């Protein structure tokens, strides 16, 4: 059953969900930063992990499947301090060892990138490189162990793509990992997004290769599936590679983005799940970069001010960019 309509021409959302978090206090411009995927159950999980309470973490995980839910797993991977206690769970909890390994491995990847920083490679110190690779090696061992224990899981393989890219393991290894993920879920959005990044020239790909991959993936997606976001993200990545010019401002690209949005996030069959705002933020950024003036209104109206840091972090001042583009739309 569909309910609230956000603004004239906005996308419809399901009737009130008892798990939806109340909107926090908004900034003067009406925006707010999404917390815990906007879901009270995810917030309980994050709070348990922040307290280092493994028993509470396991209880809070009951509604979720970390082997397939990338966004819930991502909330744990982003949480500083998880690395301080999760090793004990890996060593002591034999029954839930696969889950502990998965959480620890994904956290070590993010922790590794925190040590490396977002600087260009030439500006990263030898000590930063050492810590980066040390943490990624731990992540590799743990994620491979988790995948062996739970061969049905897709999330370890998606994150092994990230560690493989960071450790420069080469195309053959990363293609094998991509295929392993897509065998488990041929429509997995996060695996497709990671591969779009992998195919960028800055990571050894060829110009246009990522966009072709995204278009082929999108062509096979059912209506209402969030895989349409791969088109938005591929164009954002192309914009980054073009050194953030007006690359996207063509009628052809605007039409591609409108079609992808209508086929996915704006379609009546779209599944509203915790963290849906991330999907809409991808399209909001891509459509705004393309100078599109119609579909973008529906996207921003549905967001109703909900800001997610990614992918806006490609800007020097991401929050200001979101607010400015929201105001324009």
Short mmCIF file of C-alpha atoms in Angstrom, two decimals:
data_model
loop_
_atom_site.label_atom_id
_atom_site.label_comp_id
_atom_site.label_asym_id
_atom_site.label_seq_id
_atom_site.Cartn_x
_atom_site.Cartn_y
_atom_site.Cartn_z
CA UNK A 1 0.00 0.00 0.00
CA UNK A 2 1.39 3.36 -1.02
CA UNK A 3 1.07 6.37 1.18
CA UNK A 4 2.66 9.74 1.66
CA UNK A 5 3.43 11.81 -1.43
CA UNK A 6 6.48 14.03 -1.09
CA UNK A 7 5.70 17.16 -3.05
CA UNK A 8 3.98 17.58 -6.36
CA UNK A 9 5.16 14.90 -8.76
CA UNK A 10 7.32 13.22 -6.12
CA UNK A 11 7.79 9.47 -5.78
CA UNK A 12 5.43 7.65 -3.49
CA UNK A 13 6.68 5.89 -0.38
CA UNK A 14 5.05 3.07 1.58
CA UNK A 15 2.75 3.77 4.49
CA UNK A 16 4.39 4.51 7.85
CA UNK A 17 7.02 1.97 8.86
CA UNK A 18 7.25 1.42 12.63
CA UNK A 19 11.03 1.05 12.35
CA UNK A 20 11.68 4.40 10.65
CA UNK A 21 13.69 6.78 12.82
CA UNK A 22 12.22 10.23 13.49
CA UNK A 23 13.79 12.90 11.32
CA UNK A 24 16.46 14.64 13.42
CA UNK A 25 16.57 18.38 13.81
CA UNK A 26 17.06 19.87 10.38
CA UNK A 27 19.55 22.54 9.42
CA UNK A 28 18.25 25.95 8.37
CA UNK A 29 18.26 24.82 4.76
CA UNK A 30 15.97 21.89 5.58
CA UNK A 31 18.56 19.14 5.15
CA UNK A 32 19.72 16.54 7.66
CA UNK A 33 22.33 13.77 7.60
CA UNK A 34 20.86 10.28 7.46
CA UNK A 35 21.81 8.20 10.50
CA UNK A 36 21.80 4.39 10.79
CA UNK A 37 20.04 4.04 7.41
CA UNK A 38 17.07 5.83 8.97
CA UNK A 39 16.03 2.62 10.76
CA UNK A 40 15.64 2.08 14.51
CA UNK A 41 16.82 -1.54 14.24
CA UNK A 42 20.03 -0.47 12.53
CA UNK A 43 20.53 2.21 15.16
CA UNK A 44 20.26 -0.45 17.89
CA UNK A 45 22.88 -2.50 16.06
CA UNK A 46 25.24 0.46 15.71
CA UNK A 47 24.84 1.40 19.37
CA UNK A 48 25.58 -2.18 20.45
CA UNK A 49 28.69 -2.27 18.27
CA UNK A 50 29.80 1.14 19.54
CA UNK A 51 29.58 -0.23 23.08
CA UNK A 52 31.59 -3.32 22.12
CA UNK A 53 28.74 -5.59 23.24
CA UNK A 54 28.98 -8.68 21.01
CA UNK A 55 25.94 -10.37 22.54
CA UNK A 56 23.83 -7.29 21.87
CA UNK A 57 25.23 -7.05 18.34
CA UNK A 58 24.16 -10.62 17.59
CA UNK A 59 20.68 -9.95 18.97
CA UNK A 60 20.35 -6.75 16.90
CA UNK A 61 21.42 -8.61 13.76
CA UNK A 62 18.36 -10.90 13.89
CA UNK A 63 16.30 -8.95 11.29
CA UNK A 64 19.21 -8.74 8.83
CA UNK A 65 21.33 -10.98 6.63
CA UNK A 66 24.87 -9.57 6.66
CA UNK A 67 25.84 -12.04 3.96
CA UNK A 68 23.69 -10.09 1.52
CA UNK A 69 22.86 -6.74 3.11
CA UNK A 70 25.78 -4.51 2.16
CA UNK A 71 24.32 -1.36 3.65
CA UNK A 72 23.79 -2.76 7.15
CA UNK A 73 27.27 -4.29 7.05
CA UNK A 74 28.61 -0.93 5.91
CA UNK A 75 27.26 0.75 9.03
CA UNK A 76 29.46 -1.57 11.13
CA UNK A 77 32.46 -1.20 8.82
CA UNK A 78 32.34 2.59 9.18
CA UNK A 79 32.24 2.51 12.97
CA UNK A 80 35.54 3.42 14.60
CA UNK A 81 36.39 1.17 17.53
CA UNK A 82 34.90 -2.05 16.15
CA UNK A 83 38.45 -3.19 15.38
CA UNK A 84 39.27 -3.01 19.10
CA UNK A 85 36.90 -5.78 20.17
CA UNK A 86 35.77 -7.80 17.16
CA UNK A 87 38.95 -9.93 17.23
CA UNK A 88 37.79 -11.48 20.50
CA UNK A 89 34.52 -12.52 18.88
CA UNK A 90 36.44 -14.10 16.00
CA UNK A 91 38.58 -16.08 18.41
CA UNK A 92 35.97 -17.05 21.00
CA UNK A 93 32.57 -17.41 19.31
CA UNK A 94 32.85 -20.54 17.18
CA UNK A 95 29.10 -20.63 16.41
CA UNK A 96 29.10 -17.13 14.93
CA UNK A 97 32.68 -17.04 13.69
CA UNK A 98 31.69 -16.38 10.06
CA UNK A 99 29.72 -13.29 11.05
CA UNK A 100 32.55 -12.00 13.25
CA UNK A 101 35.08 -12.60 10.46
CA UNK A 102 32.87 -10.73 7.99
CA UNK A 103 32.47 -7.73 10.28
CA UNK A 104 36.17 -7.66 11.16
CA UNK A 105 37.29 -8.03 7.56
CA UNK A 106 35.10 -5.23 6.25
CA UNK A 107 36.09 -2.97 9.16
CA UNK A 108 39.79 -3.61 8.44
CA UNK A 109 39.32 -2.46 4.84
CA UNK A 110 37.77 0.83 5.93
CA UNK A 111 40.35 1.15 8.70
CA UNK A 112 43.08 0.59 6.14
CA UNK A 113 41.79 3.34 3.90
CA UNK A 114 41.58 5.65 6.90
CA UNK A 115 45.33 5.12 7.38
CA UNK A 116 46.07 5.64 3.69
CA UNK A 117 43.82 8.76 3.55
CA UNK A 118 42.23 10.11 0.38
CA UNK A 119 45.48 11.73 -0.76
CA UNK A 120 46.95 10.96 -4.15
CA UNK A 121 49.36 8.03 -4.07
CA UNK A 122 52.41 10.30 -4.44
CA UNK A 123 51.45 12.11 -1.23
CA UNK A 124 50.99 8.98 0.92
CA UNK A 125 53.94 8.31 3.25
CA UNK A 126 55.77 4.99 3.50
CA UNK A 127 54.38 4.46 7.00
CA UNK A 128 50.84 5.07 5.77
CA UNK A 129 51.36 2.56 2.97
CA UNK A 130 52.70 0.01 5.46
CA UNK A 131 49.69 0.30 7.79
CA UNK A 132 47.31 0.33 4.82
CA UNK A 133 48.64 -2.93 3.42
CA UNK A 134 48.90 -4.56 6.84
CA UNK A 135 45.22 -3.92 7.53
CA UNK A 136 44.19 -5.03 4.04
CA UNK A 137 46.12 -8.29 4.45
CA UNK A 138 44.17 -9.02 7.64
CA UNK A 139 40.95 -8.15 5.81
CA UNK A 140 41.81 -10.53 2.97
CA UNK A 141 42.47 -13.45 5.32
CA UNK A 142 39.30 -12.87 7.30
CA UNK A 143 36.99 -12.33 4.33
CA UNK A 144 38.28 -15.42 2.54
CA UNK A 145 37.73 -17.41 5.73
CA UNK A 146 34.19 -16.03 6.04
CA UNK A 147 33.47 -16.92 2.41
CA UNK A 148 34.70 -20.45 2.98
CA UNK A 149 32.48 -20.87 6.04
CA UNK A 150 29.46 -19.38 4.28
CA UNK A 151 29.70 -20.09 0.54
CA UNK A 152 26.25 -18.58 -0.07
CA UNK A 153 27.30 -15.08 1.06
CA UNK A 154 27.90 -12.36 -1.52
CA UNK A 155 29.23 -9.59 0.79
CA UNK A 156 32.71 -11.12 1.40
CA UNK A 157 33.37 -11.24 -2.35
CA UNK A 158 32.23 -7.69 -2.92
CA UNK A 159 34.62 -6.45 -0.21
CA UNK A 160 37.43 -8.63 -1.50
CA UNK A 161 37.14 -6.59 -4.69
CA UNK A 162 37.92 -3.47 -2.66
CA UNK A 163 40.90 -5.01 -0.86
CA UNK A 164 42.15 -6.51 -4.12
CA UNK A 165 42.07 -3.10 -5.74
CA UNK A 166 43.92 -1.54 -2.82
CA UNK A 167 46.59 -4.25 -2.86
CA UNK A 168 46.90 -4.14 -6.67
CA UNK A 169 46.30 -7.86 -7.04
CA UNK A 170 45.59 -7.50 -10.74
CA UNK A 171 42.71 -8.04 -13.19
CA UNK A 172 42.66 -11.86 -13.06
CA UNK A 173 42.17 -11.99 -9.28
CA UNK A 174 39.60 -9.21 -9.22
CA UNK A 175 37.62 -10.62 -12.15
CA UNK A 176 37.46 -13.96 -10.35
CA UNK A 177 36.13 -12.24 -7.24
CA UNK A 178 33.60 -10.23 -9.24
CA UNK A 179 32.34 -13.41 -10.88
CA UNK A 180 32.11 -15.13 -7.50
CA UNK A 181 29.92 -12.30 -6.18
CA UNK A 182 27.68 -12.19 -9.25
CA UNK A 183 27.19 -15.96 -9.26
CA UNK A 184 25.63 -15.55 -5.84
CA UNK A 185 23.54 -12.55 -6.89
CA UNK A 186 23.67 -11.52 -10.57
CA UNK A 187 21.82 -8.26 -9.76
CA UNK A 188 23.85 -7.21 -6.72
CA UNK A 189 24.13 -3.43 -6.96
CA UNK A 190 27.13 -2.96 -4.67
CA UNK A 191 29.23 -5.45 -6.64
CA UNK A 192 28.37 -3.60 -9.86
CA UNK A 193 29.23 -0.25 -8.26
CA UNK A 194 32.58 -1.57 -7.07
CA UNK A 195 33.35 -2.87 -10.56
CA UNK A 196 32.43 0.51 -12.07
CA UNK A 197 35.11 2.03 -9.82
CA UNK A 198 37.58 -0.73 -10.73
CA UNK A 199 37.18 0.02 -14.45
CA UNK A 200 38.07 3.70 -14.12
CA UNK A 201 41.35 4.78 -15.78
CA UNK A 202 42.77 5.79 -12.39
CA UNK A 203 42.57 2.10 -11.44
CA UNK A 204 43.83 0.73 -14.75
CA UNK A 205 40.63 0.70 -16.79
CA UNK A 206 40.02 2.29 -20.18
CA UNK A 207 37.91 5.41 -20.86
CA UNK A 208 34.26 4.48 -21.38
CA UNK A 209 34.73 0.89 -20.21
CA UNK A 210 32.87 1.38 -16.93
CA UNK A 211 29.91 3.09 -18.56
CA UNK A 212 29.57 0.26 -21.09
CA UNK A 213 29.60 -2.27 -18.25
CA UNK A 214 26.93 -0.28 -16.38
CA UNK A 215 24.70 0.01 -19.44
CA UNK A 216 24.89 -3.73 -20.10
CA UNK A 217 24.04 -4.50 -16.47
CA UNK A 218 21.14 -2.03 -16.46
CA UNK A 219 19.71 -3.54 -19.64
CA UNK A 220 19.10 -6.81 -17.78
CA UNK A 221 17.60 -5.31 -14.62
CA UNK A 222 13.91 -5.84 -13.88
CA UNK A 223 11.70 -2.79 -13.43
CA UNK A 224 11.91 -1.29 -9.96
CA UNK A 225 15.28 -2.88 -9.18
CA UNK A 226 17.87 -0.62 -7.55
CA UNK A 227 20.50 -1.83 -10.02
CA UNK A 228 19.48 1.22 -12.08
CA UNK A 229 21.71 3.21 -9.70
CA UNK A 230 24.72 1.78 -11.54
CA UNK A 231 23.95 4.18 -14.41
CA UNK A 232 23.93 7.20 -12.08
CA UNK A 233 27.18 6.16 -10.44
CA UNK A 234 28.90 5.35 -13.74
CA UNK A 235 28.21 8.88 -14.96
CA UNK A 236 29.44 10.36 -11.68
CA UNK A 237 32.67 8.36 -12.03
CA UNK A 238 33.03 9.55 -15.64
CA UNK A 239 32.61 13.12 -14.36
CA UNK A 240 35.39 12.55 -11.81
CA UNK A 241 37.70 11.20 -14.52
CA UNK A 242 36.92 14.18 -16.75
CA UNK A 243 38.25 16.41 -13.93
CA UNK A 244 34.81 17.56 -12.83
CA UNK A 245 33.90 19.72 -15.81
CA UNK A 246 30.56 20.03 -17.60
CA UNK A 247 31.00 16.56 -19.11
CA UNK A 248 27.50 15.36 -18.16
CA UNK A 249 25.53 18.32 -19.47
CA UNK A 250 24.22 16.76 -22.67
CA UNK A 251 20.67 15.86 -23.68
CA UNK A 252 21.75 12.27 -24.32
CA UNK A 253 23.11 11.78 -20.79
CA UNK A 254 20.09 13.53 -19.27
CA UNK A 255 17.82 11.10 -21.14
CA UNK A 256 19.88 8.10 -19.96
CA UNK A 257 19.61 9.21 -16.35
CA UNK A 258 15.87 9.90 -16.60
CA UNK A 259 15.29 6.46 -18.08
CA UNK A 260 17.38 4.77 -15.37
CA UNK A 261 15.57 6.64 -12.57
CA UNK A 262 12.13 5.88 -14.01
CA UNK A 263 13.09 2.22 -14.44
CA UNK A 264 14.44 1.87 -10.89
CA UNK A 265 14.00 4.22 -7.93
CA UNK A 266 10.92 6.03 -9.31
CA UNK A 267 9.17 2.86 -10.48
CA UNK A 268 6.17 1.61 -8.43
CA UNK A 269 7.92 -1.75 -7.95
CA UNK A 270 10.93 -0.18 -6.21
CA UNK A 271 11.51 -1.86 -2.83
CA UNK A 272 11.72 0.67 0.01
CA UNK A 273 14.32 -0.69 2.42
CA UNK A 274 16.55 0.75 5.15
CA UNK A 275 18.98 3.10 3.46
CA UNK A 276 16.90 3.77 0.32
CA UNK A 277 18.05 7.38 0.64
CA UNK A 278 21.51 6.32 -0.58
CA UNK A 279 19.99 5.24 -3.90
CA UNK A 280 18.18 8.55 -4.28
CA UNK A 281 21.31 10.55 -3.38
CA UNK A 282 23.21 8.84 -6.22
CA UNK A 283 20.58 9.93 -8.71
CA UNK A 284 20.29 13.39 -7.14
CA UNK A 285 23.98 14.03 -7.66
CA UNK A 286 24.12 12.57 -11.19
CA UNK A 287 21.02 14.41 -12.38
CA UNK A 288 22.23 17.71 -10.92
CA UNK A 289 25.64 17.33 -12.58
CA UNK A 290 23.85 16.69 -15.87
CA UNK A 291 21.77 19.84 -15.51
CA UNK A 292 18.54 17.82 -15.71
CA UNK A 293 15.52 19.88 -14.57
CA UNK A 294 12.50 17.59 -14.33
CA UNK A 295 13.21 14.14 -12.85
CA UNK A 296 15.59 15.70 -10.36
CA UNK A 297 12.67 17.49 -8.70
CA UNK A 298 10.96 14.19 -7.96
CA UNK A 299 14.19 12.74 -6.57
CA UNK A 300 14.92 15.66 -4.25
CA UNK A 301 11.27 15.93 -3.17
CA UNK A 302 11.28 12.27 -2.14
CA UNK A 303 14.52 12.72 -0.23
CA UNK A 304 12.89 15.56 1.71
CA UNK A 305 16.29 16.84 2.83
CA UNK A 306 17.90 13.46 3.67
CA UNK A 307 21.61 13.74 2.87
CA UNK A 308 24.06 10.83 2.65
CA UNK A 309 27.78 11.57 2.58
CA UNK A 310 28.46 9.27 -0.36
CA UNK A 311 28.69 10.05 -3.27
CA UNK A 312 28.75 13.78 -2.45
CA UNK A 313 32.24 13.38 -0.94
CA UNK A 314 33.59 13.75 -4.48
CA UNK A 315 33.03 17.47 -3.83
CA UNK A 316 35.31 19.52 -1.59
CA UNK A 317 32.24 20.75 0.37
CA UNK A 318 29.72 17.94 0.00
CA UNK A 319 26.99 19.22 2.34
CA UNK A 320 27.00 22.66 0.74
CA UNK A 321 26.78 21.09 -2.70
CA UNK A 322 23.81 18.94 -1.67
CA UNK A 323 22.02 21.95 -0.16
CA UNK A 324 22.70 24.19 -3.15
CA UNK A 325 21.56 21.61 -5.70
CA UNK A 326 18.53 20.72 -3.57
CA UNK A 327 17.58 24.40 -3.49
CA UNK A 328 17.97 24.74 -7.26
CA UNK A 329 15.81 21.68 -7.92
#
